[in-house]
XYZ file of C-alpha atoms in Angstrom:
639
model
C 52.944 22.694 -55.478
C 52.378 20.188 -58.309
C 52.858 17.081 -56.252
C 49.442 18.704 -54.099
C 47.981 19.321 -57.401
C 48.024 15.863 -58.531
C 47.300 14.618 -55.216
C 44.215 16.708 -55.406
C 43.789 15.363 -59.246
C 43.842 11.756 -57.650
C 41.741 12.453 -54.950
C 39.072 13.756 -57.183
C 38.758 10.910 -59.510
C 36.186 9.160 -57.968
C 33.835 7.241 -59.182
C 30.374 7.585 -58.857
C 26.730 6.081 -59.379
C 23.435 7.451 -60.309
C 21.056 8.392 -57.223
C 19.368 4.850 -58.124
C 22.052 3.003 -57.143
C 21.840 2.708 -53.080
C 21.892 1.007 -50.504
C 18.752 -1.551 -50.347
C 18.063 -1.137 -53.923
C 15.972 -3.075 -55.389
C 17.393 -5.418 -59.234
C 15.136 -6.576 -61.472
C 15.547 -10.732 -61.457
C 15.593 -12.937 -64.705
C 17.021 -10.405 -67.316
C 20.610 -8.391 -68.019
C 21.154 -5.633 -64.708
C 22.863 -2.613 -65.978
C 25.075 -0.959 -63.683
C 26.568 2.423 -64.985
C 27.596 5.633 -63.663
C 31.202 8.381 -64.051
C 34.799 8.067 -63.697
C 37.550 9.812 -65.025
C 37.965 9.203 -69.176
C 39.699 6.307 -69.713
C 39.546 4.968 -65.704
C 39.375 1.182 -65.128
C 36.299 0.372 -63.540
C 35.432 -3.206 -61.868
C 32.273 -4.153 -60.460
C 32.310 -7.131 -58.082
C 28.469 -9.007 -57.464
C 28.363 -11.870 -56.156
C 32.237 -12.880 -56.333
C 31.733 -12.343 -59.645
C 33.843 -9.289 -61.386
C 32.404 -6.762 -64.197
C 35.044 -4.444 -65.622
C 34.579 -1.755 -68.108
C 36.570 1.278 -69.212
C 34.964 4.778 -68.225
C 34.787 6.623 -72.173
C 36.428 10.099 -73.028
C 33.289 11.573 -71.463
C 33.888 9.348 -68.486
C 30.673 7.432 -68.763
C 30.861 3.713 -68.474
C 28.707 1.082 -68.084
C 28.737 -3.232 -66.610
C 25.621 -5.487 -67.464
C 25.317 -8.267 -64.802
C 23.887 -11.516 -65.977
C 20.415 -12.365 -65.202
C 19.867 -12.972 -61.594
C 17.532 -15.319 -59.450
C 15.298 -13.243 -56.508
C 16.871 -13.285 -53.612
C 19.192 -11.312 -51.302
C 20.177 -9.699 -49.987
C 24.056 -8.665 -51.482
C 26.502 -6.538 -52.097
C 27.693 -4.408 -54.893
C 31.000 -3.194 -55.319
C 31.925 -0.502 -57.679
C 35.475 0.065 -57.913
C 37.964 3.033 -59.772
C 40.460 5.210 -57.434
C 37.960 4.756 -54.953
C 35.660 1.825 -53.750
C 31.589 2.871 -53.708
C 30.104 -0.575 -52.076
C 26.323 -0.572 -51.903
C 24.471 -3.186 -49.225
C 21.135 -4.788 -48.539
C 20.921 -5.432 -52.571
C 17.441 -7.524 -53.594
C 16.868 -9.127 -56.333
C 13.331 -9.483 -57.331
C 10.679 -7.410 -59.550
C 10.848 -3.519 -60.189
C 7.699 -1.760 -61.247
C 8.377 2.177 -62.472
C 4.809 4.153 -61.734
C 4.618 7.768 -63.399
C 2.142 9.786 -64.573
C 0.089 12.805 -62.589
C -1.722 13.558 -59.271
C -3.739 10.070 -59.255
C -0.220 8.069 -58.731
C 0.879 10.997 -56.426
C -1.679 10.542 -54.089
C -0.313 9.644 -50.930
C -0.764 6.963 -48.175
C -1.334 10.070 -45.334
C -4.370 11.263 -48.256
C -5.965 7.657 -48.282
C -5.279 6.527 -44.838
C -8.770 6.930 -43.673
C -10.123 4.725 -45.794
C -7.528 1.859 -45.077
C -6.203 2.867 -41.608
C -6.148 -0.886 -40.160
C -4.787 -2.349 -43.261
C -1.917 0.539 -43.111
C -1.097 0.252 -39.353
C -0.764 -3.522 -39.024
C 1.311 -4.296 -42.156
C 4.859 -3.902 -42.760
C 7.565 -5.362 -44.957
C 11.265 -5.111 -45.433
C 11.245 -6.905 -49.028
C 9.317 -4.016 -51.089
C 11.708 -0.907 -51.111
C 10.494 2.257 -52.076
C 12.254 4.910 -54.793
C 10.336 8.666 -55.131
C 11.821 10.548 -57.640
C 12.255 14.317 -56.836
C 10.721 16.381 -59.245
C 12.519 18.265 -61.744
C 12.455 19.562 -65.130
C 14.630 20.707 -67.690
C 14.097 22.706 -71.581
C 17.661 21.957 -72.563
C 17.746 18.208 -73.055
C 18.444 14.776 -71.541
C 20.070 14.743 -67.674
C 22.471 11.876 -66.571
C 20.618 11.581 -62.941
C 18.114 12.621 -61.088
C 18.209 14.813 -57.947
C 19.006 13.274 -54.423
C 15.535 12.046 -52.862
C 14.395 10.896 -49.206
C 12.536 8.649 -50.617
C 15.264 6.472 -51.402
C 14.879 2.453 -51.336
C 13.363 2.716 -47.740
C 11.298 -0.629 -47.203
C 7.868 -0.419 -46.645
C 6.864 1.099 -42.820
C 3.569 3.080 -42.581
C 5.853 5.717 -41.284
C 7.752 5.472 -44.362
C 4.799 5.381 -47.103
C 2.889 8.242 -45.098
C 3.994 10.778 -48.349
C 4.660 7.708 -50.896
C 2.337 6.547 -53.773
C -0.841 4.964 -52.354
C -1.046 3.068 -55.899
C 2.845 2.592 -55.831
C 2.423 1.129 -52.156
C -0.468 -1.341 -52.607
C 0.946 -2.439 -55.979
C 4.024 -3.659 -54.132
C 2.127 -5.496 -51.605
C -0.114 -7.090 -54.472
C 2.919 -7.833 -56.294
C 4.619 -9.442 -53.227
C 1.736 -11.741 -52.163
C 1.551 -12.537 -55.703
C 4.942 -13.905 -56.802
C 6.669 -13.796 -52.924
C 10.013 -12.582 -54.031
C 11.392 -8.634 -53.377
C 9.287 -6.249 -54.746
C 10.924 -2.086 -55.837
C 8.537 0.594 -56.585
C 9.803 3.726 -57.866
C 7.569 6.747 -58.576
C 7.992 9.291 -61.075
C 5.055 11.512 -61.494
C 3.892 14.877 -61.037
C 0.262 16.346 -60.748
C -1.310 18.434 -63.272
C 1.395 17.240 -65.649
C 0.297 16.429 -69.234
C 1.017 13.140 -71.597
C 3.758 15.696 -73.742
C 6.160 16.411 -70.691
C 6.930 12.999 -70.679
C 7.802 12.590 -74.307
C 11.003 12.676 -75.620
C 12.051 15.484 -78.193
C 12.829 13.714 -81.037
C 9.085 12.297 -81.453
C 7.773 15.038 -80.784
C 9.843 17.125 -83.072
C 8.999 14.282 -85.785
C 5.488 14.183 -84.911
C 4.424 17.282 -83.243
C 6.775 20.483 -84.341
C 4.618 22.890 -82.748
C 4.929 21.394 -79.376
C 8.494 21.139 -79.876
C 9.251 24.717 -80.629
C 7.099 25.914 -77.613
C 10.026 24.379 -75.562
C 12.658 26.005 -77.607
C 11.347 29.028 -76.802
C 12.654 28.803 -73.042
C 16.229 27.803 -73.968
C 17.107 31.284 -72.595
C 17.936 30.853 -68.951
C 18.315 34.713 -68.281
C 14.765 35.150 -69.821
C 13.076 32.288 -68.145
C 14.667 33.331 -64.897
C 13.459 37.163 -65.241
C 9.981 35.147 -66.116
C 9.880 33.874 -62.924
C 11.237 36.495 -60.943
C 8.689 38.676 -62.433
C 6.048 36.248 -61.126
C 7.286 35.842 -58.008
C 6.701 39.612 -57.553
C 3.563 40.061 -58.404
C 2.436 37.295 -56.538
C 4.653 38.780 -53.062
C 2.963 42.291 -54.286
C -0.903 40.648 -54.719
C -0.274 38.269 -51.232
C 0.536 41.986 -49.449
C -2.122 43.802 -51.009
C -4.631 41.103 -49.206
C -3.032 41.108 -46.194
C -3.410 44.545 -45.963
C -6.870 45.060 -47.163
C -8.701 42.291 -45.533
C -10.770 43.908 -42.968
C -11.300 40.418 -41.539
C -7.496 40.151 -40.448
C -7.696 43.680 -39.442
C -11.064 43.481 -37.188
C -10.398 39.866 -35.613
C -13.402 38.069 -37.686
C -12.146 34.626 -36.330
C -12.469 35.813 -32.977
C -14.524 33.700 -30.533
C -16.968 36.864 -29.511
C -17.210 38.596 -32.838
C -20.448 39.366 -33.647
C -21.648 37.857 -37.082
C -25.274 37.871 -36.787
C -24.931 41.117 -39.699
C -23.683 38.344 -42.021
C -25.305 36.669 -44.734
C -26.329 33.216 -43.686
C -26.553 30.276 -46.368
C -27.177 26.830 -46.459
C -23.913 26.206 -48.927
C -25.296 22.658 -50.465
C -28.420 22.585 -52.433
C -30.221 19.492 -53.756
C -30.523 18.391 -57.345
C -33.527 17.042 -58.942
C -31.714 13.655 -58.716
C -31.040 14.221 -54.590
C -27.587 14.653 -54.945
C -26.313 17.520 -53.287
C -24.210 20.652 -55.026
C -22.049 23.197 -53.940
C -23.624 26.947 -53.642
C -21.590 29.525 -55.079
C -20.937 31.770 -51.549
C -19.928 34.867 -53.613
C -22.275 34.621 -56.376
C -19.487 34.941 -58.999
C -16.193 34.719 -59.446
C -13.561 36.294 -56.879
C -10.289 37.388 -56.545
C -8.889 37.839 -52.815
C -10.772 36.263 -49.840
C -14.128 35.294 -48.279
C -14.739 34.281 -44.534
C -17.403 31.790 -43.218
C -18.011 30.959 -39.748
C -20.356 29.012 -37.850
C -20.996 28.204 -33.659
C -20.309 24.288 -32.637
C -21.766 23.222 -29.571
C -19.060 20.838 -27.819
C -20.472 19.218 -24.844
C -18.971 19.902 -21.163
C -17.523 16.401 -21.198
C -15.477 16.831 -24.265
C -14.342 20.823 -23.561
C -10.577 21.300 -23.664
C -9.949 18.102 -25.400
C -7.753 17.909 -28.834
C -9.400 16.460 -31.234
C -9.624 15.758 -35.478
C -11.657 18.985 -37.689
C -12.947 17.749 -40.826
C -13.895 20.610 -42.958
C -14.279 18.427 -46.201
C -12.625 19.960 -49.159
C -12.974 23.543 -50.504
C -12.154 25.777 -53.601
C -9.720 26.644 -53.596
C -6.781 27.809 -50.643
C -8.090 28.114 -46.967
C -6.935 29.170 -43.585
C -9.189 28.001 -40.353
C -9.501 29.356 -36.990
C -11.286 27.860 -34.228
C -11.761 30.215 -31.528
C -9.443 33.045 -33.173
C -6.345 30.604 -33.362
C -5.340 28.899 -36.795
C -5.566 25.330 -36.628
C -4.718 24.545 -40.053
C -3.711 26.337 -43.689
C -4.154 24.827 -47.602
C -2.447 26.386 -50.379
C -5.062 24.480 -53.168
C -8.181 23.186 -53.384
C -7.587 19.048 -54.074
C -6.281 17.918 -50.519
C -8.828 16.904 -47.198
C -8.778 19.683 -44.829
C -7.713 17.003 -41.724
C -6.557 19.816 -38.590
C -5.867 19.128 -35.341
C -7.432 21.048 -32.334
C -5.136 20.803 -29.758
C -5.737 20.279 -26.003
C -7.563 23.606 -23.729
C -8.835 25.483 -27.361
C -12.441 23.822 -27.324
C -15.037 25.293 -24.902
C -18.162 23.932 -23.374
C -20.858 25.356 -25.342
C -20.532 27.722 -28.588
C -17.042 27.482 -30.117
C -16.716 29.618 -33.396
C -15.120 27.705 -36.525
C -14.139 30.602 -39.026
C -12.747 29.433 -43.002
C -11.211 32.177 -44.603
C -11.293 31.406 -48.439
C -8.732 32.607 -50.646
C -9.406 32.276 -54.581
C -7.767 33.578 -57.757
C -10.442 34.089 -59.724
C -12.555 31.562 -58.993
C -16.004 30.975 -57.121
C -15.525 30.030 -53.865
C -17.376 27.157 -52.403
C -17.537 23.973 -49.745
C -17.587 20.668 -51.896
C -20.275 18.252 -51.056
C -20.264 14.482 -50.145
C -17.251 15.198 -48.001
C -17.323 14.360 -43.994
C -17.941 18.126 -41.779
C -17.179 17.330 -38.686
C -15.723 17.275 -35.197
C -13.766 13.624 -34.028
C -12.605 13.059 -30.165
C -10.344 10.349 -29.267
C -13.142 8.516 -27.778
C -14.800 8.397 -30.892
C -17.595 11.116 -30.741
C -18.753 13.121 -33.485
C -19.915 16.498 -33.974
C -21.147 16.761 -37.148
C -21.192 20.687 -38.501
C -23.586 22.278 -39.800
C -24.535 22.624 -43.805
C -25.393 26.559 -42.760
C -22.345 29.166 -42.355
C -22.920 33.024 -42.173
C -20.590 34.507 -45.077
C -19.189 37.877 -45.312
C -16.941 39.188 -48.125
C -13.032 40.377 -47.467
C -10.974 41.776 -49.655
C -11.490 41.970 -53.092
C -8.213 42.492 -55.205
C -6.972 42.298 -59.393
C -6.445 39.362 -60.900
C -3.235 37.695 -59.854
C -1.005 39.161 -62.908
C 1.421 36.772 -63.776
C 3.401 35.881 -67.348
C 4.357 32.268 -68.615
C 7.527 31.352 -67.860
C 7.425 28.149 -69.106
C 7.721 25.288 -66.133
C 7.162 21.467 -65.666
C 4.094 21.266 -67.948
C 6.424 22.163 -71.427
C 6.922 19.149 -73.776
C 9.604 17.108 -73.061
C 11.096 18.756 -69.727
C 9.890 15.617 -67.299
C 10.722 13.224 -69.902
C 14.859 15.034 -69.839
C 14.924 15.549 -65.925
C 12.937 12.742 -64.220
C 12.551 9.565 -66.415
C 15.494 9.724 -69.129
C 18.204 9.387 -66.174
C 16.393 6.012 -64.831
C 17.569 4.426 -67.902
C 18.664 1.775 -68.742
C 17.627 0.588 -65.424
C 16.076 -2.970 -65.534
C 12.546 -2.678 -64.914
C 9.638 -5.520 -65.013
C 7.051 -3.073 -66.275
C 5.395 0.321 -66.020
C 2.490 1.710 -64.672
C 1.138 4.864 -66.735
C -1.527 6.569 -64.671
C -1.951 10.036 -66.545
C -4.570 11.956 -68.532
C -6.341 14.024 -66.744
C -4.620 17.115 -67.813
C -5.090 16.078 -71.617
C -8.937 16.104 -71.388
C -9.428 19.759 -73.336
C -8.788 20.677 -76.617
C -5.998 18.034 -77.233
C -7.691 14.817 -76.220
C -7.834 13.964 -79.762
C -4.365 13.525 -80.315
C -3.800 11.165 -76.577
C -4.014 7.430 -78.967
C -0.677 9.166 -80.793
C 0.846 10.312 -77.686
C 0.693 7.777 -75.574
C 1.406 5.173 -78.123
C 4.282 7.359 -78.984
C 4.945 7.521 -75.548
C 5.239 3.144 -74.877
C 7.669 3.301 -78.178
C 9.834 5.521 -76.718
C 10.396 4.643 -73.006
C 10.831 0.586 -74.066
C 13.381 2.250 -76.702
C 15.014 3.973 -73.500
C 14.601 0.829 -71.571
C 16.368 -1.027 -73.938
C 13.213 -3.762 -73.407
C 11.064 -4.099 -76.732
C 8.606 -5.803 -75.043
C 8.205 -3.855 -71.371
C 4.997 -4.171 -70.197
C 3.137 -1.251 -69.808
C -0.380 -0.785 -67.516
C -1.976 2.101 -68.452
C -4.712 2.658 -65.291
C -7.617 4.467 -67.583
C -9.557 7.385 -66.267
C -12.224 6.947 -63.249
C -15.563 8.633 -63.199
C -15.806 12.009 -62.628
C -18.028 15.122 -62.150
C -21.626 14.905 -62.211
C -24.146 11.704 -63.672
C -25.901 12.393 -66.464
C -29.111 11.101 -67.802
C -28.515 12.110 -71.795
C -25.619 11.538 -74.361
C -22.889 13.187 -73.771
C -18.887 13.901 -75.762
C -16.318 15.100 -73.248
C -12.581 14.919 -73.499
C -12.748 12.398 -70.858
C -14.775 9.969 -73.031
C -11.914 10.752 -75.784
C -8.907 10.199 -73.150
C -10.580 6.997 -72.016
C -10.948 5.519 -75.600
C -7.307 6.640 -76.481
C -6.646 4.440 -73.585
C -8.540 1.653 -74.641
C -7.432 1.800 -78.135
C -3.656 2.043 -77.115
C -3.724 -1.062 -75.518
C -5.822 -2.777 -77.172
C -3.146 -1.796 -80.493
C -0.303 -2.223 -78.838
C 1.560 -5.344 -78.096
C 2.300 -6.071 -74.323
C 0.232 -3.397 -72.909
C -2.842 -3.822 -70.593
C -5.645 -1.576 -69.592
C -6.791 -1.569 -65.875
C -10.215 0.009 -66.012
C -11.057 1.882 -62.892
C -14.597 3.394 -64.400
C -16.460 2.489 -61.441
C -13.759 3.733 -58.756
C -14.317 7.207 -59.090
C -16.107 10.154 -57.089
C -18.326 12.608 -58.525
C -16.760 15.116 -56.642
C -13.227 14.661 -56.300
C -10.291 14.699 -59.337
C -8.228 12.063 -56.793
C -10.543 9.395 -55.845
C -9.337 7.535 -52.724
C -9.928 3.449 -53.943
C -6.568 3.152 -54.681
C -5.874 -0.196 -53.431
C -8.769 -1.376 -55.865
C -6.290 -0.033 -58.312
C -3.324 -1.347 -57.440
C -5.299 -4.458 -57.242
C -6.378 -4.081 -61.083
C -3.174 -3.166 -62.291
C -1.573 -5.825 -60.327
C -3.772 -8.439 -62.304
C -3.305 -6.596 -65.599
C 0.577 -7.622 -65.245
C -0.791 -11.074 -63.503
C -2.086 -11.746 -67.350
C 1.045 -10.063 -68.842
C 3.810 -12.251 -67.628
C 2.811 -15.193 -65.928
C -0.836 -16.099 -66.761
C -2.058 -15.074 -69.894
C -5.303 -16.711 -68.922
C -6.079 -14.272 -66.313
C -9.418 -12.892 -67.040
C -9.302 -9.099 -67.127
C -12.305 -6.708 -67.763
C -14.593 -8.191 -70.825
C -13.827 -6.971 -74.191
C -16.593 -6.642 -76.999
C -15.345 -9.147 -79.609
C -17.868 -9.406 -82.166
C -21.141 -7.011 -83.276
C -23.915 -7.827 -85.972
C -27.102 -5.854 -86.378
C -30.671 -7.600 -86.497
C -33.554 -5.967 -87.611
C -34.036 -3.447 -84.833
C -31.399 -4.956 -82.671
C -27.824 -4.792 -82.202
C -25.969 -7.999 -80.497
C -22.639 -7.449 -78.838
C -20.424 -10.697 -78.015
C -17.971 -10.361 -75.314
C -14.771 -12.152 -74.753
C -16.107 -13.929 -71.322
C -19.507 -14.231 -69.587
C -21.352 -11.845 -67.970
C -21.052 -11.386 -64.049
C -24.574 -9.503 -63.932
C -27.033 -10.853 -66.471
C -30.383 -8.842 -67.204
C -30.668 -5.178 -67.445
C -27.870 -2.970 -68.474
C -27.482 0.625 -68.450
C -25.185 3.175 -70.197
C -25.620 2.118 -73.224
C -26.279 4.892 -76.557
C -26.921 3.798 -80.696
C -26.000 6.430 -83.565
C -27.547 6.563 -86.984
C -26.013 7.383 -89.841
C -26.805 11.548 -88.680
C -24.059 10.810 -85.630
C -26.800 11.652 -83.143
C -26.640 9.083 -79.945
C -29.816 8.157 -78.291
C -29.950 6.227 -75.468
C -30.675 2.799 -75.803
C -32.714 -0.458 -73.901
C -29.913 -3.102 -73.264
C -30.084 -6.586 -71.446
C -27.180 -9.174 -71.256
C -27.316 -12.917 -71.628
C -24.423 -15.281 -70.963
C -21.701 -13.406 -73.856
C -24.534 -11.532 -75.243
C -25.400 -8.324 -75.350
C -28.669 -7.301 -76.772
C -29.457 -3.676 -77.686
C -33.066 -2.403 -78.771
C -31.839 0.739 -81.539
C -33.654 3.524 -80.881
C -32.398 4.306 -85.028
C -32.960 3.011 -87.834
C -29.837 1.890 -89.761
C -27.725 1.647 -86.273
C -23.843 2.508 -87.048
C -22.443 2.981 -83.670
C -22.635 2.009 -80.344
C -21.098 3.497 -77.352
C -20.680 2.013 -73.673
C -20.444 4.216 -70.205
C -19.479 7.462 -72.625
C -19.722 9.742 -69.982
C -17.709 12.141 -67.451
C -19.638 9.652 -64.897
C -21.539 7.232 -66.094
C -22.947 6.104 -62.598
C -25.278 3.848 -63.836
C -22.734 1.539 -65.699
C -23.245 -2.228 -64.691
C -21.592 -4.348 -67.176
C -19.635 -7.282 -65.397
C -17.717 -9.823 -66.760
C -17.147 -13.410 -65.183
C -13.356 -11.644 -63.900
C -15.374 -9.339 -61.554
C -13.855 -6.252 -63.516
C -15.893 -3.588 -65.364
C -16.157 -3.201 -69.095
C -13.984 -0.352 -70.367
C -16.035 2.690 -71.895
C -15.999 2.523 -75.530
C -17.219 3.101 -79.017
C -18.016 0.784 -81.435
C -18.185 1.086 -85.218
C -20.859 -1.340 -86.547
């Protein structure tokens, strides 16, 4: 009995490695590699890269920890971790590792973009940039030692393989790799709808921000938080039942191909704006809780019946199921992603084919978004373009969705604990911060603090002072406007601006004119990846890169106001987007043309004290160029 005890002892002191380390990792070239992971307390443990050995001494909570000398790119090797038991990882690169986090714009996939790249995607593959998704997690308790187990793990760059990766993460590694040539890693490490204080750790926000803080402590519980949840998960099985059961439209086969709709309400669901753009038309004339059916007849042509073929049904608030013909072709559980569903072969009939969207909100006003493709593709390339008029009849209508807070991914601190502080101290050559959406209410004031807060304390983690840090600032968004306006975008993008401009080693990519009007996820994100790419370009190897033009100097003049920029101007002539403030704080537009570095400004004020640039949701009309080819960065200037 005890010699199987200790055998059993000896066979379960093994030692092991964080989910980073795997095979065809990626190592960060020209500084110290850390290589850590458990043991037993007080195991010998020897690493062995290169021929070369690394040996430590697991601690009395059997952590333990090798730093590898700085490396040259190249691979690829072998590691061999050693204690009891061997652990040898293979296909090791050595080259540059870029850590991307933030919310739903680095999320965005490759499978969400591919129409607008689809060539580029297909024909390009490469076995030197590795890809690393993080799983998401979260946790109110404190710090984890490692992350959970991910598919995502080190796979090299296929289009099969980037299909559900970052778009931004994927097209920075290919910039990256035609830039420098050498191995390129990408991890990921976001989460959408997140804001700026998940990711911070406790301490500064305890310091900082005791409020926040507490708000976590209050789901240390584990019993309460899971009764929480259980409670929600409930109500939302009990409100999912009751409109199951009281949608007539399930009940009396509205999807059907021979229903007869003509006793429904038709609309024309866009309407024009005084500027031409179109808008979405509320279908239920207020805001509803359960569902809401539209359907409309597409005529197919005899040559194309019974083929499979793409349905485009744009994007729509908020869930959705479609039927063509009374059979589902495709489901969405939110409003964000492109309804893409396949027909398959035999459903399509010569003739009238009924399309039927059954909306399902929460309390909100369902609706079809505009300036999003409608339409019917065939393999051969046809297109059936649907219509912009749907006949709309009213299902169930339910309670609001009851539900209590139970705490979840969005508390301070819990993404910071469970997805980034077990990375560490992983060698990195910089970061990508591509977050703020969620911050643009009430709290937008305090984003400078927080995300300079935030630079401090992952380079702290990092154990690299001077990590450079990209922060991608927010794209345009929602509709133009022709007057003034203050938004908590406007104050998210100049806590951007401000952060970086403050902050040593930090660049801003400015992505003001890659935006859409009508979607949170715009889908130029290889222009991105292409800004943030030079942003590091300027921050490690060529300081002379030109990134987007900076206002360096202002001086008033009479009635004018002259504003010098760092570089020349792409575009000279007239500007737009451009607002003066008196002393009263009221902004007026303002008459602008550009000169070489100049800037010139006709106040619409007497005794001008401010200027602001592009301080809009979307400020569509926003030209200024600088001899780089990149935008100027919104912004407010004290004169």
């Amino acid at each position: 009995m005890i010699v199987a005890l200790l055998s059993a002892m000896v066979a379960a002191a093994k030692v092991q490695l964080p989910q980073m380390f795997q095979d065809g990792m990626v190592l960060q070239r020209g500084k110290p590699i850390p290589v850590w992971g458990t043991a037993d307390a007080g195991e010998h443990v020897a690493v062995t890269f290169k021929k070369k050995v690394f040996e430590t001494t697991a601690d009395a909570q059997g952590h333990w920890q090798v730093v590898l000398p700085e490396q040259k790119a190249g691979g690829p090797y072998t590691l061999n971790v050693e204690s009891g038991s061997t652990l040898t990882i293979s296909d090791v690169l050595i080259g540059d590792v870029w850590l991307c986090s933030g919310q739903s714009n680095i999320d965005v996939t490759i499978e969400r973009v591919y129409p607008q790249y689809g060539k580029v995607i297909d024909d390009y593959q490469n076995p030197q940039i590795r890809m690393f998704r993080v799983q998401t997690d979260y946790d109110t308790h404190g710090p984890k030692h490692d992350v959970k187990p991910t598919p995502i793990n080190w796979k090299p760059v296929t289009k099969e393989n980037a299909w559900l990766f970052s778009a931004v993460g994927y097209f920075l590694g290919r910039e990256m790799y035609e830039k420098t040539g050498v191995p390129q890693g990408i991890i990921v490490n976001s989460l959408g709808g997140t804001p700026i204080q998940a990711w911070l750790p406790a301490d500064t926000l305890k310091r900082y921000f005791p409020d926040l803080w507490q708000r976590t402590q209050f789901y240390q519980d584990d019993k309460m938080v899971q009764a929480m949840q259980q409670t929600n998960q409930l109500a939302q099985r009990r409100w999912q039942q009751m409109l199951t059961e009281g949608d007539p439209g399930l009940a009396e086969g509205w999807a059907a191909a021979d229903y007869d709709d003509s006793q429904w309400e038709l609309k024309q669901v866009f309407a024009t704006q005084p500027n031409g753009r179109p808008q979405s038309v509320d279908l239920f004339h207020g805001r509803l809780n359960g569902s809401l059916w539209a359907r409309q007849l597409v005529e197919v042509d005899a040559a194309h019946a019974g083929q499979p073929c793409r349905l485009l049904v744009g994007t729509l608030y908020d869930a959705d199921e479609t039927y063509v013909n009374g059979k589902k072709v495709g489901q969405t559980g939110y409003q964000y992603p492109p309804r893409r569903y396949q027909i398959p072969a035999g459903l399509l009939r010569a003739g009238r084919n009924a399309l039927t969207v059954r909306f399902i909100t929460k309390g909100g006003a369902p609706h079809f978004i505009p300036e999003k493709p409608y339409k019917l593709i065939f393999d051969d390339g046809t297109e059936v373009a649907l219509s912009t008029q749907w006949r709309i009849h009213t299902g169930a209508q339910l309670p609001g969705s009851p539900g209590i807070d139970a705490g979840g991914q969005n508390l301070p601190t819990v993404l910071y604990n469970a997805m980034l502080h077990p990375l560490a101290p992983y060698s990195l050559a910089g970061v990508v911060w591509y977050q703020g959406e969620s911050n643009t209410g009430g709290d937008a004031r305090h984003y400078q603090t927080w995300l300079t807060q935030l630079i401090g304390s992952w380079r702290q983690l990092f154990r690299q002072p001077q990590l450079p840090f990209v922060v991608a600032q927010l794209a345009n968004y929602m509709e133009p406007a022709d007057q003034p306006q203050h938004t908590g975008w406007c104050t998210v993008r100049e806590a951007q601006r401000q952060a970086t401009l403050l902050t040593p080693n930090t660049a801003l990519a400015v992505n003001i004119d890659l935006g859409e009007a009508v979607d949170i996820h715009p889908l130029l994100k290889r222009e991105v990846a292409q800004r943030i790419a030079r942003c590091f370009d300027h921050l490690i190897w060529h300081p002379k890169t030109l990134l987007s033009p900076q206002v360096v100097k202002t001086e008033k003049r009479g009635t004018e106001v002259l504003l010098t920029l760092d570089q020349p101007l792409l575009n000279e002539g007239v500007l737009y987007e451009f607002e003066v403030a008196g002393p009263d704080g009221r902004y007026h537009n303002a008459q602008a043309t550009g000169n070489g570095t100049t800037i010139t400004l006709q106040a619409p004020v007497e005794n001008a004290q401010w200027v602001r640039y592009a301080w809009k949701n979307n400020p569509a009309r926003a030209n200024v160029y600088g001899k780089s080819t990149l935008p100027m960065s919104p912004c407010q200037l004290k004169l």
